[in-house]
Tab-separated table of C-alpha atoms in Angstrom:
chain	number	residue	atom	x	y	z
N	918	MET	CA	135.996	181.225	-104.492
N	919	THR	CA	135.875	184.162	-102.081
N	920	ASP	CA	137.728	187.292	-103.354
N	921	ARG	CA	140.832	187.339	-101.117
N	922	ALA	CA	142.044	190.736	-101.880
N	923	VAL	CA	142.724	192.904	-98.752
N	924	LYS	CA	139.710	194.877	-97.886
N	925	ARG	CA	139.403	198.187	-96.107
N	926	VAL	CA	137.401	197.677	-92.926
N	927	ALA	CA	134.791	200.403	-91.907
N	928	ILE	CA	133.024	200.782	-88.722
N	929	THR	CA	129.341	201.558	-89.504
N	930	GLY	CA	127.617	201.118	-86.053
N	931	VAL	CA	128.594	201.295	-82.511
N	932	GLY	CA	126.701	200.476	-79.447
N	933	MET	CA	127.277	200.454	-75.653
N	934	VAL	CA	125.768	199.863	-72.237
N	935	SER	CA	127.914	201.222	-69.437
N	936	ALA	CA	127.619	202.490	-65.825
N	937	ALA	CA	127.562	205.986	-67.415
N	938	GLY	CA	124.576	205.166	-69.613
N	939	HIS	CA	122.711	202.685	-71.817
N	940	ASP	CA	123.944	204.009	-75.091
N	941	VAL	CA	126.996	205.360	-76.880
N	942	ALA	CA	125.803	209.070	-76.624
N	943	SER	CA	125.638	209.177	-72.823
N	944	SER	CA	128.625	206.932	-72.297
N	945	TRP	CA	130.716	208.942	-74.589
N	946	GLU	CA	129.588	212.085	-73.055
N	947	ALA	CA	130.685	211.028	-69.591
N	948	VAL	CA	134.162	209.813	-70.930
N	949	ARG	CA	134.522	212.915	-72.755
N	950	ASP	CA	133.850	215.139	-69.819
N	951	GLY	CA	135.679	213.007	-67.284
N	952	VAL	CA	132.550	212.299	-65.167
N	953	THR	CA	133.101	209.249	-63.230
N	954	ALA	CA	130.320	206.701	-63.153
N	955	ILE	CA	132.004	204.803	-60.186
N	956	ARG	CA	129.447	204.783	-57.268
N	957	ALA	CA	128.621	202.905	-54.081
N	958	LEU	CA	128.094	199.182	-54.719
N	959	HIS	CA	124.321	198.652	-54.609
N	960	GLY	CA	121.699	196.022	-55.196
N	961	ILE	CA	123.824	192.698	-55.469
N	962	ALA	CA	123.094	189.473	-53.788
N	963	ARG	CA	125.056	188.650	-50.711
N	964	GLN	CA	126.686	192.073	-50.663
N	965	ASP	CA	127.828	191.630	-47.169
N	966	TYR	CA	130.265	188.960	-48.112
N	967	VAL	CA	132.758	191.558	-49.475
N	968	SER	CA	134.299	194.615	-48.062
N	969	CYS	CA	134.672	196.587	-51.331
N	970	ARG	CA	132.083	199.125	-51.432
N	971	ILE	CA	132.327	200.644	-54.905
N	972	ALA	CA	131.825	199.562	-58.479
N	973	ALA	CA	130.857	200.913	-61.902
N	974	GLN	CA	127.478	199.393	-62.098
N	975	VAL	CA	124.957	199.673	-64.885
N	976	ALA	CA	122.119	201.380	-63.032
N	977	ASP	CA	118.449	201.542	-63.736
N	978	PHE	CA	118.719	198.775	-66.432
N	979	ASP	CA	115.392	197.300	-66.679
N	980	PRO	CA	115.607	193.984	-68.608
N	981	ALA	CA	111.863	193.691	-68.981
N	982	SER	CA	111.978	196.824	-71.113
N	983	HIS	CA	114.314	195.167	-73.560
N	984	PHE	CA	113.191	191.478	-73.619
N	985	PRO	CA	109.861	189.592	-73.186
N	986	ALA	CA	109.578	187.398	-70.142
N	987	ARG	CA	109.968	184.130	-72.023
N	988	ARG	CA	113.189	185.194	-73.716
N	989	LEU	CA	114.559	186.771	-70.412
N	990	SER	CA	114.463	183.489	-68.586
N	991	ALA	CA	117.421	182.406	-70.891
N	992	LEU	CA	119.518	185.506	-70.615
N	993	ASP	CA	122.079	186.327	-68.058
N	994	ARG	CA	122.879	189.969	-67.484
N	995	PHE	CA	125.978	189.752	-69.634
N	996	SER	CA	123.975	188.512	-72.559
N	997	GLN	CA	121.337	191.197	-71.923
N	998	PHE	CA	124.038	193.876	-72.266
N	999	ALA	CA	125.488	192.288	-75.402
N	1000	VAL	CA	122.232	192.247	-77.194
N	1001	VAL	CA	121.287	195.764	-76.314
N	1002	ALA	CA	124.623	197.134	-77.364
N	1003	ALA	CA	124.422	195.053	-80.648
N	1004	ARG	CA	121.047	196.509	-81.284
N	1005	GLU	CA	122.174	200.011	-81.135
N	1006	ALA	CA	125.112	199.316	-83.204
N	1007	PHE	CA	123.065	197.401	-85.846
N	1008	ALA	CA	120.435	200.072	-85.918
N	1009	GLN	CA	123.022	202.781	-86.644
N	1010	SER	CA	124.632	200.758	-89.465
N	1011	GLY	CA	121.392	200.753	-91.397
N	1012	LEU	CA	121.718	197.069	-92.262
N	1013	GLU	CA	118.519	195.182	-93.004
N	1014	ARG	CA	117.844	192.409	-90.606
N	1015	ASP	CA	116.830	189.897	-93.205
N	1016	SER	CA	119.255	190.630	-95.825
N	1017	GLN	CA	122.011	188.259	-97.253
N	1018	ASP	CA	124.535	190.528	-95.865
N	1019	VAL	CA	123.251	190.042	-92.195
N	1020	ARG	CA	122.649	186.287	-92.625
N	1021	GLU	CA	126.163	185.813	-93.671
N	1022	ALA	CA	127.708	188.124	-91.071
N	1023	ALA	CA	130.068	186.918	-88.304
N	1024	CYS	CA	129.632	187.625	-84.695
N	1025	ILE	CA	132.466	187.544	-82.303
N	1026	VAL	CA	132.042	188.690	-78.703
N	1027	GLY	CA	134.876	189.043	-75.908
N	1028	VAL	CA	134.016	187.687	-72.627
N	1029	GLY	CA	135.993	187.559	-69.577
N	1030	VAL	CA	133.987	185.678	-66.866
N	1031	GLY	CA	130.688	184.836	-68.771
N	1032	GLY	CA	127.478	184.197	-66.831
N	1033	ILE	CA	128.970	184.670	-63.425
N	1034	GLY	CA	125.850	186.062	-61.933
N	1035	THR	CA	123.963	182.905	-62.853
N	1036	LEU	CA	126.839	180.785	-61.682
N	1037	ASP	CA	126.910	182.644	-58.365
N	1038	ASP	CA	123.411	182.266	-57.733
N	1039	SER	CA	123.007	178.778	-58.691
N	1040	TYR	CA	125.956	177.513	-56.523
N	1041	TYR	CA	124.780	179.449	-53.672
N	1042	ARG	CA	121.358	177.751	-53.862
N	1043	LEU	CA	123.077	174.387	-54.360
N	1044	TYR	CA	125.851	174.508	-51.798
N	1045	GLY	CA	124.795	177.391	-49.628
N	1046	GLU	CA	121.233	176.607	-49.072
N	1047	ASP	CA	121.234	172.916	-49.829
N	1048	THR	CA	118.728	173.288	-52.481
N	1049	MET	CA	119.134	170.118	-54.745
N	1050	ARG	CA	117.490	171.795	-57.777
N	1051	MET	CA	118.872	174.053	-60.591
N	1052	HIS	CA	117.006	176.176	-63.102
N	1053	PRO	CA	116.741	174.314	-66.210
N	1054	LEU	CA	118.267	177.110	-68.265
N	1055	THR	CA	121.245	177.352	-65.861
N	1056	VAL	CA	123.750	176.074	-68.571
N	1057	PRO	CA	122.574	177.968	-71.562
N	1058	ARG	CA	122.481	181.132	-69.322
N	1059	LEU	CA	126.029	180.902	-68.087
N	1060	MET	CA	127.870	179.455	-71.062
N	1061	PHE	CA	130.655	181.581	-72.311
N	1062	ASN	CA	129.146	181.756	-75.988
N	1063	ALA	CA	125.691	182.773	-74.754
N	1064	ALA	CA	126.366	186.396	-75.503
N	1065	PRO	CA	127.324	185.906	-79.214
N	1066	SER	CA	124.675	183.281	-79.508
N	1067	GLN	CA	122.119	185.613	-78.263
N	1068	VAL	CA	123.232	188.389	-80.486
N	1069	THR	CA	123.035	186.102	-83.596
N	1070	ILE	CA	119.395	185.065	-82.589
N	1071	ASP	CA	118.413	188.716	-82.004
N	1072	LEU	CA	119.810	190.058	-85.231
N	1073	GLY	CA	119.479	186.865	-87.502
N	1074	ILE	CA	123.186	186.513	-88.083
N	1075	LYS	CA	124.085	183.076	-89.383
N	1076	GLY	CA	127.774	183.256	-90.312
N	1077	MET	CA	130.742	182.277	-88.220
N	1078	SER	CA	130.151	183.303	-84.479
N	1079	TYR	CA	131.879	182.582	-81.231
N	1080	ALA	CA	133.189	183.871	-77.967
N	1081	VAL	CA	136.833	185.016	-77.297
N	1082	GLY	CA	138.374	184.717	-73.942
N	1083	SER	CA	141.573	186.618	-72.962
N	1084	ALA	CA	140.377	188.257	-69.629
N	1085	CYS	CA	140.776	192.002	-69.838
N	1086	ALA	CA	141.667	191.912	-73.509
N	1087	SER	CA	138.803	189.755	-74.776
N	1088	GLY	CA	136.849	192.738	-76.260
N	1089	THR	CA	140.072	193.926	-78.207
N	1090	HIS	CA	140.865	190.409	-79.385
N	1091	ALA	CA	137.244	190.002	-80.587
N	1092	ILE	CA	137.221	193.081	-82.753
N	1093	GLY	CA	140.697	192.269	-83.935
N	1094	GLN	CA	139.460	188.831	-85.058
N	1095	ALA	CA	136.407	190.443	-86.731
N	1096	PHE	CA	138.759	192.883	-88.426
N	1097	LEU	CA	140.865	190.023	-89.889
N	1098	MET	CA	137.819	188.347	-91.242
N	1099	VAL	CA	136.404	191.412	-92.888
N	1100	ARG	CA	139.902	192.480	-94.248
N	1101	SER	CA	140.305	188.875	-95.706
N	1102	GLY	CA	137.163	189.019	-97.525
N	1103	ALA	CA	135.794	186.072	-95.552
N	1104	VAL	CA	132.844	187.998	-94.563
N	1105	LYS	CA	131.390	191.499	-95.502
N	1106	VAL	CA	129.900	192.270	-92.179
N	1107	ALA	CA	130.875	191.320	-88.461
N	1108	VAL	CA	129.268	192.380	-85.367
N	1109	ALA	CA	132.040	192.278	-82.695
N	1110	GLY	CA	132.657	193.580	-79.235
N	1111	GLY	CA	132.744	192.571	-75.665
N	1112	SER	CA	130.255	192.033	-72.741
N	1113	GLU	CA	130.646	191.507	-69.083
N	1114	ALA	CA	128.352	191.419	-65.918
N	1115	CYS	CA	130.832	190.572	-63.155
N	1116	ILE	CA	129.509	192.745	-60.376
N	1117	THR	CA	128.800	189.690	-58.114
N	1118	ALA	CA	129.752	189.007	-54.350
N	1119	GLY	CA	131.820	185.986	-55.669
N	1120	THR	CA	133.758	187.903	-58.234
N	1121	ILE	CA	134.434	190.866	-56.031
N	1122	ALA	CA	135.664	188.510	-53.170
N	1123	GLY	CA	138.021	186.943	-55.841
N	1124	TRP	CA	139.515	190.337	-56.859
N	1125	GLU	CA	139.742	191.366	-53.158
N	1126	ALA	CA	141.952	188.221	-52.534
N	1127	LEU	CA	144.160	189.448	-55.413
N	1128	ARG	CA	144.482	192.678	-53.372
N	1129	VAL	CA	144.431	195.101	-56.341
N	1130	LEU	CA	141.070	196.633	-55.674
N	1131	SER	CA	140.875	200.391	-54.770
N	1132	SER	CA	138.920	201.284	-51.678
N	1133	ASP	CA	137.653	204.652	-52.918
N	1134	THR	CA	138.032	205.403	-56.681
N	1135	CYS	CA	140.070	204.533	-59.800
N	1136	ARG	CA	142.775	207.094	-60.635
N	1137	PRO	CA	144.693	206.163	-63.652
N	1138	PHE	CA	148.206	207.705	-64.115
N	1139	SER	CA	147.783	209.668	-60.822
N	1140	LYS	CA	150.340	209.610	-57.988
N	1141	ASN	CA	147.617	208.752	-55.549
N	1142	ARG	CA	146.240	205.795	-57.494
N	1143	ASN	CA	145.507	202.777	-55.205
N	1144	GLY	CA	143.922	200.202	-57.578
N	1145	LEU	CA	141.411	199.183	-60.052
N	1146	VAL	CA	137.562	199.497	-59.735
N	1147	LEU	CA	135.374	196.740	-61.410
N	1148	GLY	CA	132.664	197.635	-63.762
N	1149	GLU	CA	130.254	196.128	-66.106
N	1150	GLY	CA	128.851	196.585	-69.430
N	1151	ALA	CA	128.993	195.910	-73.102
N	1152	ALA	CA	130.145	197.441	-76.279
N	1153	MET	CA	129.546	196.140	-79.957
N	1154	LEU	CA	130.801	197.469	-83.194
N	1155	VAL	CA	129.486	196.822	-86.720
N	1156	LEU	CA	132.577	196.142	-88.900
N	1157	GLU	CA	131.903	196.111	-92.657
N	1158	ASP	CA	133.935	195.885	-96.031
N	1159	PHE	CA	134.600	199.589	-96.805
N	1160	ASP	CA	133.397	199.447	-100.355
N	1161	HIS	CA	130.335	197.531	-99.559
N	1162	ALA	CA	129.502	200.190	-96.769
N	1163	THR	CA	130.191	202.994	-99.320
N	1164	ALA	CA	128.011	201.350	-102.044
N	1165	ARG	CA	125.024	201.125	-99.785
N	1166	GLY	CA	125.507	204.880	-98.722
N	1167	ALA	CA	126.236	203.931	-94.972
N	1168	THR	CA	127.716	206.418	-92.671
N	1169	ILE	CA	131.272	205.316	-91.791
N	1170	LEU	CA	132.303	206.510	-88.380
N	1171	ALA	CA	136.142	205.313	-88.585
N	1172	GLU	CA	138.149	202.660	-89.914
N	1173	VAL	CA	139.800	199.671	-88.274
N	1174	ILE	CA	143.435	199.835	-89.736
N	1175	GLY	CA	145.764	197.737	-87.513
N	1176	PHE	CA	145.605	194.872	-84.983
N	1177	GLY	CA	148.523	193.413	-82.967
N	1178	GLY	CA	148.865	191.022	-80.227
N	1179	ASN	CA	151.197	188.756	-78.342
N	1180	ALA	CA	151.812	186.770	-75.134
N	1181	ASP	CA	154.164	187.613	-72.197
N	1182	ALA	CA	154.750	184.007	-71.514
N	1183	GLY	CA	155.939	185.208	-68.023
N	1184	ASP	CA	154.418	186.516	-64.965
N	1185	LEU	CA	150.573	185.659	-64.637
N	1186	THR	CA	149.495	188.983	-63.359
N	1187	SER	CA	152.409	191.606	-63.854
N	1188	PRO	CA	152.456	193.255	-67.150
N	1189	ASP	CA	155.790	192.948	-69.193
N	1190	GLU	CA	157.241	196.277	-70.664
N	1191	THR	CA	159.026	194.671	-73.518
N	1192	SER	CA	156.120	192.491	-74.377
N	1193	ILE	CA	153.452	195.173	-74.365
N	1194	ALA	CA	155.830	197.542	-76.372
N	1195	ALA	CA	156.016	194.810	-78.851
N	1196	ALA	CA	152.247	194.294	-79.147
N	1197	MET	CA	151.966	197.992	-79.856
N	1198	SER	CA	154.593	197.907	-82.588
N	1199	LEU	CA	152.897	194.925	-84.047
N	1200	ALA	CA	149.782	196.823	-84.456
N	1201	LEU	CA	151.614	199.825	-85.903
N	1202	ARG	CA	153.225	197.534	-88.427
N	1203	ASP	CA	149.992	195.981	-89.302
N	1204	ALA	CA	148.452	199.358	-89.844
N	1205	GLY	CA	151.561	200.480	-91.900
N	1206	LEU	CA	151.982	203.445	-89.545
N	1207	ASP	CA	154.955	205.257	-88.098
N	1208	PRO	CA	154.460	205.977	-84.332
N	1209	GLY	CA	154.386	209.795	-85.160
N	1210	GLN	CA	151.203	209.143	-87.037
N	1211	VAL	CA	149.210	208.121	-83.941
N	1212	GLY	CA	147.569	211.055	-82.428
N	1213	TYR	CA	146.074	209.553	-79.292
N	1214	ILE	CA	146.328	206.417	-77.229
N	1215	ASN	CA	143.592	204.923	-75.233
N	1216	ALA	CA	145.581	203.252	-72.464
N	1217	HIS	CA	144.799	200.056	-70.711
N	1218	GLY	CA	145.245	202.328	-67.680
N	1219	THR	CA	143.755	200.247	-64.837
N	1220	GLY	CA	144.867	202.495	-62.112
N	1221	THR	CA	147.155	199.951	-60.303
N	1222	ALA	CA	150.597	201.005	-59.433
N	1223	ILE	CA	152.440	198.580	-61.724
N	1224	ASN	CA	150.103	198.539	-64.781
N	1225	ASP	CA	150.250	202.448	-65.152
N	1226	GLN	CA	154.054	202.479	-64.565
N	1227	THR	CA	154.790	199.698	-66.910
N	1228	GLU	CA	152.440	200.796	-69.576
N	1229	ALA	CA	153.860	204.325	-69.557
N	1230	ARG	CA	157.450	202.953	-69.870
N	1231	ALA	CA	156.259	200.804	-72.905
N	1232	ILE	CA	154.531	203.708	-74.665
N	1233	ARG	CA	157.682	205.710	-74.264
N	1234	GLN	CA	159.719	202.704	-75.610
N	1235	VAL	CA	157.488	202.685	-78.799
N	1236	PHE	CA	156.681	206.331	-79.268
N	1237	GLY	CA	159.852	207.936	-77.822
N	1238	GLU	CA	160.113	210.600	-75.085
N	1239	ALA	CA	157.265	212.885	-76.429
N	1240	PRO	CA	154.451	210.228	-76.922
N	1241	PRO	CA	150.953	211.506	-78.169
N	1242	PRO	CA	148.325	212.219	-75.476
N	1243	VAL	CA	147.336	208.974	-73.402
N	1244	SER	CA	144.225	208.701	-71.469
N	1245	SER	CA	142.342	205.947	-69.606
N	1246	SER	CA	138.560	205.660	-69.599
N	1247	LYS	CA	138.713	203.401	-66.454
N	1248	GLY	CA	138.176	206.258	-64.191
N	1249	VAL	CA	134.743	206.755	-65.610
N	1250	LEU	CA	133.714	203.335	-66.784
N	1251	GLY	CA	135.633	201.120	-64.162
N	1252	HIS	CA	137.421	198.033	-65.389
N	1253	CYS	CA	134.770	195.984	-67.216
N	1254	LEU	CA	137.131	193.083	-67.755
N	1255	GLY	CA	136.049	191.176	-71.055
N	1256	ALA	CA	134.076	194.215	-72.298
N	1257	ALA	CA	136.672	196.767	-71.394
N	1258	GLY	CA	138.551	196.645	-74.742
N	1259	ALA	CA	135.359	196.993	-76.744
N	1260	MET	CA	134.083	199.885	-74.700
N	1261	GLU	CA	137.466	201.523	-75.152
N	1262	ALA	CA	137.473	200.805	-78.852
N	1263	VAL	CA	134.281	202.719	-79.004
N	1264	VAL	CA	135.581	205.569	-76.948
N	1265	THR	CA	138.661	205.677	-79.390
N	1266	VAL	CA	136.328	205.676	-82.550
N	1267	MET	CA	134.393	208.486	-81.083
N	1268	ALA	CA	137.569	210.251	-80.290
N	1269	LEU	CA	138.367	210.128	-84.026
N	1270	ALA	CA	134.849	210.749	-85.137
N	1271	ARG	CA	134.564	213.966	-82.809
N	1272	GLN	CA	138.247	214.909	-83.141
N	1273	VAL	CA	138.366	215.104	-79.312
N	1274	VAL	CA	140.924	213.627	-76.972
N	1275	PRO	CA	139.023	212.499	-73.749
N	1276	PRO	CA	140.685	213.015	-70.525
N	1277	THR	CA	141.871	210.612	-67.797
N	1278	ALA	CA	139.155	211.193	-65.109
N	1279	ASN	CA	140.090	211.250	-61.313
N	1280	CYS	CA	143.823	211.899	-62.214
N	1281	THR	CA	144.089	214.443	-59.456
N	1282	GLU	CA	147.793	214.222	-59.051
N	1283	PRO	CA	149.273	213.606	-62.427
N	1284	ASP	CA	152.337	211.196	-61.780
N	1285	GLU	CA	154.857	213.231	-63.812
N	1286	ALA	CA	157.455	210.476	-63.389
N	1287	LEU	CA	155.552	208.322	-65.856
N	1288	GLY	CA	156.726	210.703	-68.616
N	1289	ILE	CA	153.380	210.858	-70.584
N	1290	ASP	CA	150.633	213.311	-71.024
N	1291	MET	CA	147.739	211.739	-69.524
N	1292	VAL	CA	145.259	214.534	-70.212
N	1293	PRO	CA	144.457	215.270	-66.686
N	1294	ASP	CA	142.617	218.525	-67.246
N	1295	GLY	CA	139.608	217.678	-69.490
N	1296	PRO	CA	138.855	217.080	-73.127
N	1297	ARG	CA	141.011	218.537	-75.852
N	1298	GLU	CA	139.955	219.353	-79.407
N	1299	ALA	CA	142.592	217.641	-81.697
N	1300	HIS	CA	143.322	216.773	-85.234
N	1301	LEU	CA	143.499	213.075	-85.071
N	1302	GLY	CA	144.311	210.911	-88.126
N	1303	ALA	CA	144.855	207.734	-86.317
N	1304	ALA	CA	144.441	206.484	-82.504
N	1305	MET	CA	145.461	203.288	-80.631
N	1306	SER	CA	143.578	201.305	-78.098
N	1307	ASN	CA	145.465	199.087	-75.574
N	1308	SER	CA	144.441	195.987	-73.620
N	1309	PHE	CA	146.688	193.785	-71.489
N	1310	ALA	CA	145.167	190.859	-69.860
N	1311	PHE	CA	146.032	188.761	-66.721
N	1312	GLY	CA	147.781	185.800	-68.064
N	1313	GLY	CA	150.033	188.139	-70.119
N	1314	LEU	CA	147.726	188.193	-73.291
N	1315	ASN	CA	148.098	191.527	-74.876
N	1316	ALA	CA	145.971	192.996	-77.767
N	1317	VAL	CA	146.181	196.456	-79.390
N	1318	LEU	CA	143.923	198.111	-82.210
N	1319	ILE	CA	144.412	200.999	-84.208
N	1320	PHE	CA	141.732	203.102	-85.791
N	1321	GLY	CA	141.748	205.654	-88.477
N	1322	LYS	CA	139.807	208.749	-89.350
N	1323	VAL	CA	137.660	208.600	-92.398
Z	351	MET	CA	155.776	177.994	-32.179
Z	352	SER	CA	156.451	181.884	-32.344
Z	353	THR	CA	154.893	184.108	-34.924
Z	354	PHE	CA	158.345	184.339	-36.589
Z	355	GLY	CA	158.662	180.458	-36.706
Z	356	ILE	CA	155.151	179.993	-38.487
Z	357	VAL	CA	155.604	182.922	-40.957
Z	358	ARG	CA	159.102	181.641	-41.667
Z	359	ASP	CA	157.940	178.111	-42.462
Z	360	VAL	CA	155.109	179.551	-44.712
Z	361	VAL	CA	157.542	181.750	-46.593
Z	362	ALA	CA	160.025	178.863	-46.968
Z	363	GLY	CA	157.062	176.511	-48.108
Z	364	GLN	CA	156.095	179.028	-50.766
Z	365	LEU	CA	159.532	178.945	-52.357
Z	366	GLY	CA	160.132	175.315	-51.603
Z	367	ARG	CA	163.223	176.031	-49.524
Z	368	ASN	CA	164.695	175.139	-46.073
Z	369	PRO	CA	163.187	177.344	-43.180
Z	370	GLY	CA	166.710	177.764	-41.897
Z	371	ASP	CA	167.484	179.900	-44.920
Z	372	PHE	CA	165.358	182.688	-43.880
Z	373	GLN	CA	165.942	185.466	-40.999
Z	374	SER	CA	163.913	188.382	-39.838
Z	375	ASP	CA	165.600	190.566	-42.296
Z	376	THR	CA	165.573	188.437	-45.405
Z	377	ASP	CA	164.179	190.468	-48.241
Z	378	LEU	CA	161.253	188.530	-49.938
Z	379	THR	CA	162.058	189.833	-53.288
Z	380	GLU	CA	165.671	189.133	-53.162
Z	381	ALA	CA	164.739	185.486	-51.822
Z	382	GLY	CA	162.826	184.878	-55.012
Z	383	PHE	CA	159.301	186.217	-54.514
Z	384	GLU	CA	157.413	187.172	-57.530
Z	385	SER	CA	154.192	189.296	-57.610
Z	386	LEU	CA	151.794	186.356	-56.859
Z	387	ASP	CA	154.087	184.891	-54.057
Z	388	VAL	CA	153.307	187.813	-51.696
Z	389	ILE	CA	149.550	187.556	-51.974
Z	390	GLU	CA	149.496	183.677	-51.859
Z	391	THR	CA	151.777	183.879	-48.729
Z	392	LEU	CA	149.513	186.419	-47.019
Z	393	PHE	CA	146.470	184.239	-47.717
Z	394	ALA	CA	148.304	181.178	-46.116
Z	395	ILE	CA	149.311	183.173	-43.105
Z	396	GLU	CA	145.790	184.495	-42.669
Z	397	GLU	CA	144.319	180.933	-42.682
Z	398	LYS	CA	146.874	179.765	-40.160
Z	399	PHE	CA	146.296	182.630	-37.709
Z	400	GLY	CA	142.587	183.275	-38.420
Z	401	ILE	CA	143.120	186.823	-39.221
Z	402	ALA	CA	142.667	189.417	-42.173
Z	403	ILE	CA	145.753	191.464	-43.045
Z	404	ASN	CA	144.927	194.714	-44.658
Z	405	TYR	CA	147.366	194.810	-47.499
Z	406	ASN	CA	146.878	196.299	-51.022
Z	407	ALA	CA	149.253	195.374	-53.639
Z	408	ASN	CA	149.352	198.908	-54.981
Z	409	GLU	CA	150.906	200.116	-51.804
Z	410	GLY	CA	153.804	197.886	-52.325
Z	411	LEU	CA	155.012	199.847	-55.421
Z	412	ALA	CA	157.178	197.920	-57.806
Z	413	GLY	CA	160.604	197.616	-56.614
Z	414	SER	CA	159.884	198.235	-52.932
Z	415	SER	CA	160.904	195.365	-50.683
Z	416	MET	CA	159.295	193.436	-47.754
Z	417	THR	CA	160.971	191.284	-45.368
Z	418	VAL	CA	160.030	188.398	-43.188
Z	419	GLY	CA	160.161	190.523	-40.295
Z	420	ASP	CA	157.546	192.943	-41.979
Z	421	LEU	CA	155.258	190.106	-42.327
Z	422	VAL	CA	155.624	189.096	-38.740
Z	423	ARG	CA	154.896	192.583	-37.569
Z	424	MET	CA	151.679	192.650	-39.685
Z	425	VAL	CA	150.593	189.528	-38.128
Z	426	ASP	CA	151.479	190.574	-34.557
Z	427	ALA	CA	149.487	193.924	-35.096
Z	428	GLU	CA	146.335	191.939	-36.225
Z	429	LEU	CA	146.846	189.291	-33.546
Z	430	GLU	CA	146.888	192.289	-31.021
Z	431	LYS	CA	143.589	193.699	-32.520
Z	432	LYS	CA	142.070	190.491	-32.328
Z	433	ARG	CA	142.981	190.135	-28.690
Z	434	GLN	CA	141.768	193.571	-27.849
Z	435	THR	CA	138.338	193.063	-29.425
Z	436	GLY	CA	138.105	189.614	-28.133
Z	437	GLN	CA	137.205	188.195	-31.471
């Protein structure tokens, strides 16, 4: 029988592909310095179908430099990102590919829209061009679970593996699920995160119809904020039984110490202040922390009028009138939907590891009425013991992670 | 039918109510509109008139109101633009 004692959960590897760079170092540097990676929309098929002209796209990503041609034909862009990020995290962890630890590991990946590029192209051919033929790998490319499947194939993972879908909270839920599995003793190692490649004409048109996209840039918590900007990328983390990681001499970047989540059961797209405050409180309770022990909050912070207002109120509800510094990474990385929570989890882990609070980029007119310190002026050195990362999805599904310094 | 008449019918249909309940100064939020009702209504109006209304949900900050008359003015402005450009 498996040892069911509660385990501490270490993070022994992180990986990222983002608009700011193809690894954690370059992505973190951009977030830490508040350098936006939102640029003019470029290089997508049927770009003229949309009026939105900006996105946080992963630039200069050459799939052929990461995958042989034969393998690439089965890989949608969102799976490519997931595998590249997972390889980075795995390499940092120092785990051996063919070891029993890895064979028994879990792999859980948060996905918002899945292989939407494959879907967009295939349906355009079928209905737009009246081409009665589909590529034979259309289905395995676009399926939601393609990202975790491809990561397991790449790393030789044979434990329980699946995709998690909760829109903009998917990555956070995936890491939370992996955390619970390692903490319970069900697995010693889990590779978890989120991946998204949603910059297609069809996706952007859908978001335009919701009328929440910014026309120039994403300015979280700024008075002049006017909407979100779509982004793409992936982030993956290696979660590991703390004692196991220590015993093999692994470098531990931080710990996962709390996970909370809930559902608004209300409006489909507007966040619910009471509900998201409750999600934060659940994560604090799970971590056994008082609010005062959290030194930094990486906000959902989409840069829409209503999210930022509601999230700030909820933070004050939980943390009182002088909450810890709060910043959003979306002014740099854009809103990467199913990958966002995982990318922001990595940012939060880096903040703890480096003892730096990253700023909110593009917050040129801090909205003082929100009553939070949104770190508009640049990075700050800090003594952080614990930090929180928030994700609140369309559909009212909320997830919150808390990480601890080691 | 006038712009007002068409817009009123769309608004009433969105809420499943009688068009006679709506006047030019009827506040949509007070009438029962929630976040998605506004964008669904704008979409229906755009389809009916063959126009595109430039409206960003971030400009209608939470708590601000919009009336049936505001919608009518948006439609008339776009119809006028369409007439002038001959499109």
